[in-house]
XYZ file of C-alpha atoms in Angstrom:
430
model
C 6.696 -16.862 16.071
C 6.306 -13.957 13.733
C 8.713 -12.989 10.768
C 9.459 -10.376 12.426
C 10.636 -11.907 15.765
C 12.117 -14.716 13.767
C 14.644 -12.711 12.050
C 15.467 -11.027 15.465
C 16.033 -14.491 17.097
C 18.345 -15.834 14.073
C 20.139 -12.065 14.105
C 20.707 -11.974 18.248
C 23.697 -13.923 18.212
C 25.555 -11.742 14.600
C 25.530 -8.310 17.013
C 28.340 -6.302 16.845
C 30.157 -8.179 13.920
C 26.782 -7.719 11.177
C 27.113 -4.153 12.138
C 29.797 -3.274 11.770
C 30.288 -3.932 8.267
C 27.284 -1.472 7.758
C 27.316 1.018 4.749
C 29.608 -0.542 2.114
C 28.993 -3.594 0.505
C 29.537 -6.756 0.729
C 30.553 -9.130 -1.570
C 30.975 -12.096 0.654
C 26.934 -13.904 1.048
C 26.147 -12.174 -2.598
C 23.525 -14.732 -4.237
C 25.518 -13.274 -7.124
C 28.619 -14.367 -5.991
C 30.640 -15.996 -8.488
C 28.441 -13.965 -11.454
C 28.505 -11.635 -14.163
C 25.140 -10.006 -12.752
C 23.916 -8.791 -9.658
C 21.203 -10.619 -8.024
C 17.042 -9.520 -7.757
C 14.692 -10.879 -6.007
C 11.457 -10.046 -6.630
C 7.339 -10.599 -6.748
C 5.327 -11.492 -10.307
C 3.651 -8.044 -11.400
C 5.474 -5.638 -8.727
C 8.289 -4.595 -12.237
C 8.522 -4.913 -15.566
C 8.729 -7.709 -17.417
C 9.839 -5.789 -20.461
C 12.302 -3.392 -18.796
C 14.215 -6.881 -16.682
C 14.338 -8.684 -20.326
C 16.635 -5.312 -20.507
C 18.552 -5.784 -17.698
C 19.810 -9.311 -17.974
C 21.524 -8.277 -21.451
C 22.539 -5.115 -20.023
C 21.422 -1.890 -18.419
C 21.576 1.064 -20.632
C 23.999 3.442 -20.181
C 26.101 1.570 -17.748
C 28.498 -0.162 -18.993
C 29.175 -4.348 -18.253
C 26.368 -4.064 -15.548
C 23.508 -7.216 -16.319
C 20.804 -7.386 -13.353
C 19.284 -10.578 -13.413
C 15.631 -11.025 -11.386
C 14.358 -14.323 -9.408
C 10.395 -14.752 -8.446
C 9.949 -15.007 -5.606
C 5.690 -15.436 -4.156
C 4.660 -12.449 -3.166
C 3.867 -14.064 0.569
C 6.765 -15.966 0.919
C 9.838 -12.906 -0.225
C 9.801 -11.313 3.345
C 11.028 -13.940 4.751
C 13.233 -15.514 2.533
C 14.847 -12.233 2.763
C 15.080 -12.441 6.687
C 16.197 -15.912 6.212
C 19.329 -14.913 4.021
C 20.388 -12.066 5.699
C 20.250 -14.137 9.021
C 22.745 -16.861 7.784
C 24.461 -14.309 5.651
C 24.509 -16.633 2.379
C 22.754 -16.055 -0.296
C 21.335 -12.680 0.241
C 20.502 -10.708 -2.727
C 22.183 -8.120 -3.888
C 18.985 -5.859 -4.741
C 15.206 -6.578 -3.636
C 11.496 -5.865 -3.840
C 9.381 -4.671 -0.720
C 5.659 -4.140 -0.134
C 5.360 -0.512 1.114
C 3.205 -2.291 4.447
C 6.090 -3.599 5.253
C 9.321 -1.586 4.812
C 8.688 -0.332 8.225
C 9.230 -4.190 9.560
C 13.003 -3.848 8.426
C 14.017 -0.787 10.583
C 14.817 -2.810 13.261
C 17.264 -4.295 10.717
C 18.451 -1.128 8.791
C 22.249 -1.609 8.626
C 22.114 -4.900 6.710
C 20.458 -2.152 3.496
C 22.793 0.215 2.327
C 22.371 3.932 2.978
C 20.855 4.870 -0.908
C 22.029 8.756 0.030
C 25.902 7.314 0.142
C 25.123 6.372 -3.624
C 23.706 9.478 -3.850
C 19.840 9.403 -4.250
C 19.779 12.975 -3.288
C 20.323 13.917 -6.674
C 17.255 12.326 -7.998
C 15.126 13.088 -4.908
C 13.439 16.117 -6.964
C 11.750 13.433 -9.558
C 9.384 12.061 -6.461
C 6.985 12.029 -4.556
C 7.653 14.055 -1.115
C 5.616 11.506 1.039
C 7.043 8.177 -0.538
C 10.514 9.722 -0.776
C 9.779 10.047 3.123
C 8.488 6.824 3.907
C 12.024 5.223 2.386
C 13.581 6.559 5.803
C 14.005 4.739 9.020
C 13.790 6.952 12.314
C 17.661 7.077 12.783
C 17.534 9.083 9.135
C 18.865 6.161 6.897
C 17.280 6.201 3.581
C 17.020 2.409 3.221
C 14.059 1.877 0.075
C 14.249 3.190 -2.930
C 10.066 4.526 -3.947
C 8.937 1.742 -7.275
C 5.040 2.147 -7.791
C 2.317 4.005 -5.050
C -1.272 3.320 -4.738
C -3.657 6.089 -4.736
C -6.907 5.912 -3.152
C -10.388 7.259 -4.755
C -13.979 6.658 -4.278
C -15.232 4.190 -7.182
C -18.893 4.384 -7.501
C -21.533 3.434 -9.464
C -22.797 6.729 -11.566
C -26.333 4.807 -12.384
C -27.451 3.983 -9.247
C -26.370 7.577 -7.732
C -28.193 9.124 -10.259
C -31.628 6.915 -9.997
C -31.619 7.454 -6.039
C -31.656 11.071 -6.897
C -27.887 12.191 -5.340
C -25.584 14.002 -7.372
C -24.087 11.424 -9.994
C -21.115 13.392 -11.868
C -17.690 12.723 -10.660
C -16.997 16.950 -9.491
C -20.875 17.099 -8.078
C -19.765 14.213 -6.211
C -16.871 15.311 -5.130
C -18.502 18.654 -3.899
C -21.860 17.116 -2.712
C -19.674 13.849 -0.509
C -16.330 15.305 0.966
C -16.319 13.973 4.466
C -17.695 10.100 5.999
C -20.738 11.764 7.398
C -21.812 12.579 3.884
C -20.644 9.214 2.365
C -23.237 7.842 4.952
C -25.833 10.255 4.481
C -26.018 9.131 1.049
C -25.707 5.901 1.476
C -28.874 6.257 3.954
C -30.567 7.706 0.413
C -29.189 4.741 -1.935
C -30.656 2.013 0.586
C -34.043 4.093 0.721
C -34.106 5.049 -2.361
C -31.648 3.626 -5.452
C -32.742 0.457 -7.383
C -32.687 -2.578 -5.886
C -31.900 -0.719 -2.570
C -27.998 -0.989 -2.748
C -25.616 -1.500 0.326
C -22.794 1.046 -0.188
C -19.999 -0.832 0.635
C -19.030 -4.814 0.688
C -17.644 -4.350 5.052
C -16.806 -2.044 7.162
C -13.001 -3.253 7.326
C -12.275 -1.298 3.727
C -14.089 1.880 5.461
C -11.287 1.393 8.772
C -8.345 1.283 6.317
C -9.237 4.005 3.872
C -9.386 6.609 7.352
C -6.805 5.540 9.110
C -4.307 5.488 5.855
C -6.072 9.728 5.907
C -4.560 10.584 8.720
C -0.506 10.723 9.939
C -0.847 8.427 12.461
C -1.507 4.882 12.400
C -1.332 3.098 16.095
C 2.624 3.248 16.931
C 4.295 6.720 17.219
C 8.116 7.538 16.867
C 8.778 7.428 20.210
C 7.692 3.863 20.151
C 4.595 3.760 22.233
C 1.192 2.371 21.568
C -1.059 5.531 20.704
C -4.275 3.196 19.192
C -6.586 3.743 21.770
C -6.449 7.422 20.410
C -8.630 9.769 18.681
C -7.837 9.110 14.574
C -8.152 5.249 15.228
C -11.728 5.730 17.738
C -12.697 7.987 14.707
C -12.018 5.320 11.637
C -13.824 2.601 14.480
C -16.529 5.189 14.818
C -17.687 5.420 11.365
C -17.003 1.762 10.407
C -19.697 0.808 13.587
C -21.828 3.593 12.114
C -22.127 2.049 8.731
C -22.493 -1.478 9.872
C -25.789 -0.047 12.558
C -27.326 1.944 9.590
C -27.754 -0.865 7.245
C -25.260 0.102 5.048
C -22.232 -2.718 4.452
C -23.405 -5.466 2.329
C -21.047 -7.596 5.198
C -19.478 -10.347 2.191
C -15.649 -10.345 2.058
C -14.185 -8.859 -0.761
C -12.761 -11.584 -3.474
C -15.294 -14.284 -2.958
C -18.158 -15.853 -4.974
C -21.127 -13.761 -2.643
C -18.664 -10.558 -3.469
C -18.487 -11.214 -7.322
C -22.023 -11.779 -7.577
C -22.730 -8.748 -5.359
C -20.215 -6.378 -7.906
C -21.822 -7.796 -11.014
C -25.166 -7.339 -9.653
C -25.410 -3.727 -8.820
C -25.753 -4.566 -4.915
C -22.520 -2.802 -3.721
C -22.864 1.155 -5.097
C -18.998 2.250 -4.189
C -15.612 0.535 -3.498
C -13.359 3.393 -1.267
C -9.852 1.707 -2.589
C -6.251 2.300 -4.528
C -5.727 2.594 -8.093
C -4.810 -1.284 -8.372
C -7.933 -2.415 -7.757
C -9.171 -0.770 -11.274
C -8.524 -4.352 -13.655
C -10.005 -6.826 -10.005
C -12.851 -4.809 -10.416
C -12.789 -4.944 -14.278
C -12.326 -9.102 -14.005
C -14.875 -9.419 -11.150
C -18.070 -6.913 -12.742
C -17.328 -7.015 -16.553
C -21.282 -6.758 -17.792
C -21.103 -2.662 -15.149
C -18.881 -1.909 -17.831
C -19.787 2.306 -18.706
C -21.571 2.587 -14.803
C -19.207 2.851 -12.748
C -17.051 6.362 -11.822
C -14.002 7.728 -10.062
C -13.549 10.707 -7.757
C -12.078 12.106 -4.641
C -12.500 10.219 -1.497
C -14.334 11.494 1.767
C -12.314 13.711 3.854
C -9.090 13.742 0.740
C -6.335 11.074 -0.551
C -4.572 8.952 1.068
C -2.072 5.757 -0.032
C -3.127 2.215 0.103
C 0.118 -0.188 -1.568
C 3.082 0.393 -3.471
C 6.451 -0.855 -2.969
C 10.173 0.021 -2.327
C 13.174 -1.826 -3.856
C 16.359 -1.608 -1.823
C 20.357 -2.876 -2.148
C 20.889 -5.406 0.834
C 24.592 -5.041 2.908
C 25.816 -7.635 0.466
C 25.349 -6.401 -3.039
C 28.692 -6.877 -4.944
C 28.453 -3.546 -6.577
C 26.310 -0.435 -4.927
C 27.562 1.855 -6.886
C 26.061 -0.608 -10.192
C 22.985 -1.486 -8.127
C 22.094 2.097 -7.388
C 22.577 3.272 -10.925
C 19.903 0.063 -11.976
C 17.319 1.793 -9.250
C 18.373 5.186 -11.181
C 17.199 3.757 -13.751
C 14.563 0.942 -13.726
C 13.046 3.885 -11.496
C 13.257 6.917 -13.589
C 9.953 8.781 -14.850
C 10.829 6.918 -18.285
C 10.719 3.608 -17.036
C 7.968 4.203 -14.739
C 6.169 5.238 -17.266
C 6.585 2.572 -19.352
C 5.904 0.180 -16.237
C 2.413 2.159 -16.510
C 2.092 1.248 -19.783
C 2.678 -2.544 -19.491
C 1.945 -3.543 -15.953
C -0.127 -0.542 -14.278
C 2.226 0.033 -11.653
C 1.574 3.972 -10.777
C 4.175 5.907 -10.796
C 5.675 7.429 -8.320
C 7.253 10.011 -10.716
C 5.068 13.140 -10.769
C 6.028 13.894 -14.384
C 4.552 11.056 -15.765
C 1.233 11.761 -14.485
C 1.124 14.831 -17.225
C 2.279 11.793 -20.278
C -0.417 11.622 -22.554
C -0.597 7.565 -22.175
C -1.373 8.227 -19.322
C -4.485 10.197 -20.319
C -6.594 7.130 -22.618
C -10.265 7.568 -21.552
C -11.294 4.704 -20.293
C -14.597 2.711 -21.390
C -15.271 1.189 -17.999
C -15.524 4.753 -16.778
C -18.179 6.626 -19.474
C -15.484 7.915 -21.200
C -13.202 9.118 -17.759
C -9.548 9.814 -17.616
C -8.593 7.747 -13.680
C -5.502 9.607 -13.965
C -7.418 12.825 -13.174
C -8.587 11.541 -10.046
C -5.217 9.317 -9.632
C -2.551 11.670 -10.051
C -3.598 14.700 -7.786
C -4.520 12.181 -5.376
C -1.432 10.840 -5.430
C 0.888 14.206 -4.532
C -2.196 15.296 -1.942
C -1.439 11.843 -0.196
C -0.937 12.596 3.644
C 2.866 11.164 4.979
C 2.226 8.621 7.499
C 4.463 7.105 10.429
C 4.409 3.545 9.896
C 6.551 1.459 12.971
C 7.835 -1.554 12.500
C 4.861 -3.627 14.424
C 2.248 -1.389 12.832
C 0.951 -4.787 12.003
C 1.033 -7.097 14.918
C -0.905 -3.478 16.499
C -3.708 -3.296 13.929
C -4.291 -6.632 13.902
C -6.636 -7.200 16.715
C -8.852 -4.406 15.397
C -9.589 -5.240 12.099
C -9.968 -8.992 13.893
C -12.358 -7.360 15.954
C -14.313 -5.180 13.786
C -14.855 -8.022 11.934
C -15.891 -9.990 15.141
C -18.394 -7.497 15.039
C -19.918 -7.228 11.547
C -19.676 -10.890 11.219
C -20.145 -12.634 14.775
C -22.784 -9.370 16.582
C -20.025 -8.641 18.855
C -20.656 -6.312 21.148
C -18.771 -2.923 19.181
C -17.407 -1.288 22.746
C -16.467 -5.022 24.446
C -14.734 -5.096 20.649
C -12.650 -1.785 20.895
C -11.915 -3.553 24.451
C -10.684 -6.191 23.420
C -8.988 -4.475 20.446
C -6.816 -2.298 22.447
C -6.051 -4.770 25.416
C -4.744 -7.082 22.629
C -2.951 -5.061 20.693
C -1.111 -3.560 23.797
C 0.166 -6.626 25.215
C 1.416 -8.067 22.033
C 2.898 -4.686 21.321
C 4.448 -4.419 25.253
C 6.310 -8.065 24.396
C 8.558 -6.237 22.131
C 9.150 -3.380 24.163
C 6.729 -0.615 22.811
C 5.198 1.067 25.704
């Protein structure tokens, strides 16, 4: 049973009794009941340790308000929140939700406070437009508040591009490779003329992911209809398969020893991913420092990752909870979180601060904000349904079967569509 179905089953018997409490806080059931603080659940690395230490002593500007955080493993926090909501006991007042998972709470939106009723509109102009819109359920309730973002870029090896005779400075690469089709053509040149005949990408799943995120539509639309068999998904599939057919993929799973060796050894010339991958790349391939550059993603930017914060309806003091969100996620504190934890701000005002304009030797002195700042501001507004993971999993699995097991791509596409349709029909998606 999936986590979503588990919650549905658990809440099914609660019925109107739960819904009747919508819109206001309920002290009963709060994990902080009987204490002098509000409770917060988060995972390691999702929030600033320094700011949390301050909040534990007392939130500045909010007399008497203390917030105490509890770390929950990233992979467990959603299920733990759902279990506490189902039990209506030990529910956190405040919690962090991953970007990919906020929509999975939409069917249970009444378990969270509508932040519009607490004054969220007063700070709207401080945040990225697409991030703000993603905080709303299809019925118009605002259950999330913008935490961090994951703007995307094309990471590429300048030395390999130069030796292959390709444009190799960031502005020139952006101009010469404006589309995925041009990206694939550059890959052919790299394989033919680059030193050691480097591959274009580690695997095609990364390209499939990025092309999807550039589309405002995903697998299920706002009317709860499956649209995973339509052109926007098929194009992402065909581009990915084309990269494989032309021998431009190293067919290596990210994060494995083979991947680490390939990145260190110059066998892979690009990465298509988000800002949060910077530190991982530095750890994976430290000896390649100075060889990498950043530029605009083919076909434009998108967002990959990031998080939100919510107030559950069990929050003992909704006004104080929202005051905490406004303080913790203000432009000034998002800048502090970036400097301390590399959490990319959702407040564009922070992008102009000198602290975000430091040359990075790993990228040859390039300032990453020059690429990721505009990408964050231009990312599209994407609709994610509660059932996105159920819908896209068969496609990623079948694409892996094509790449790693040699499965026929057309048969794999049909199998992905059929599996997704069958799975979604069981949860009421037409």
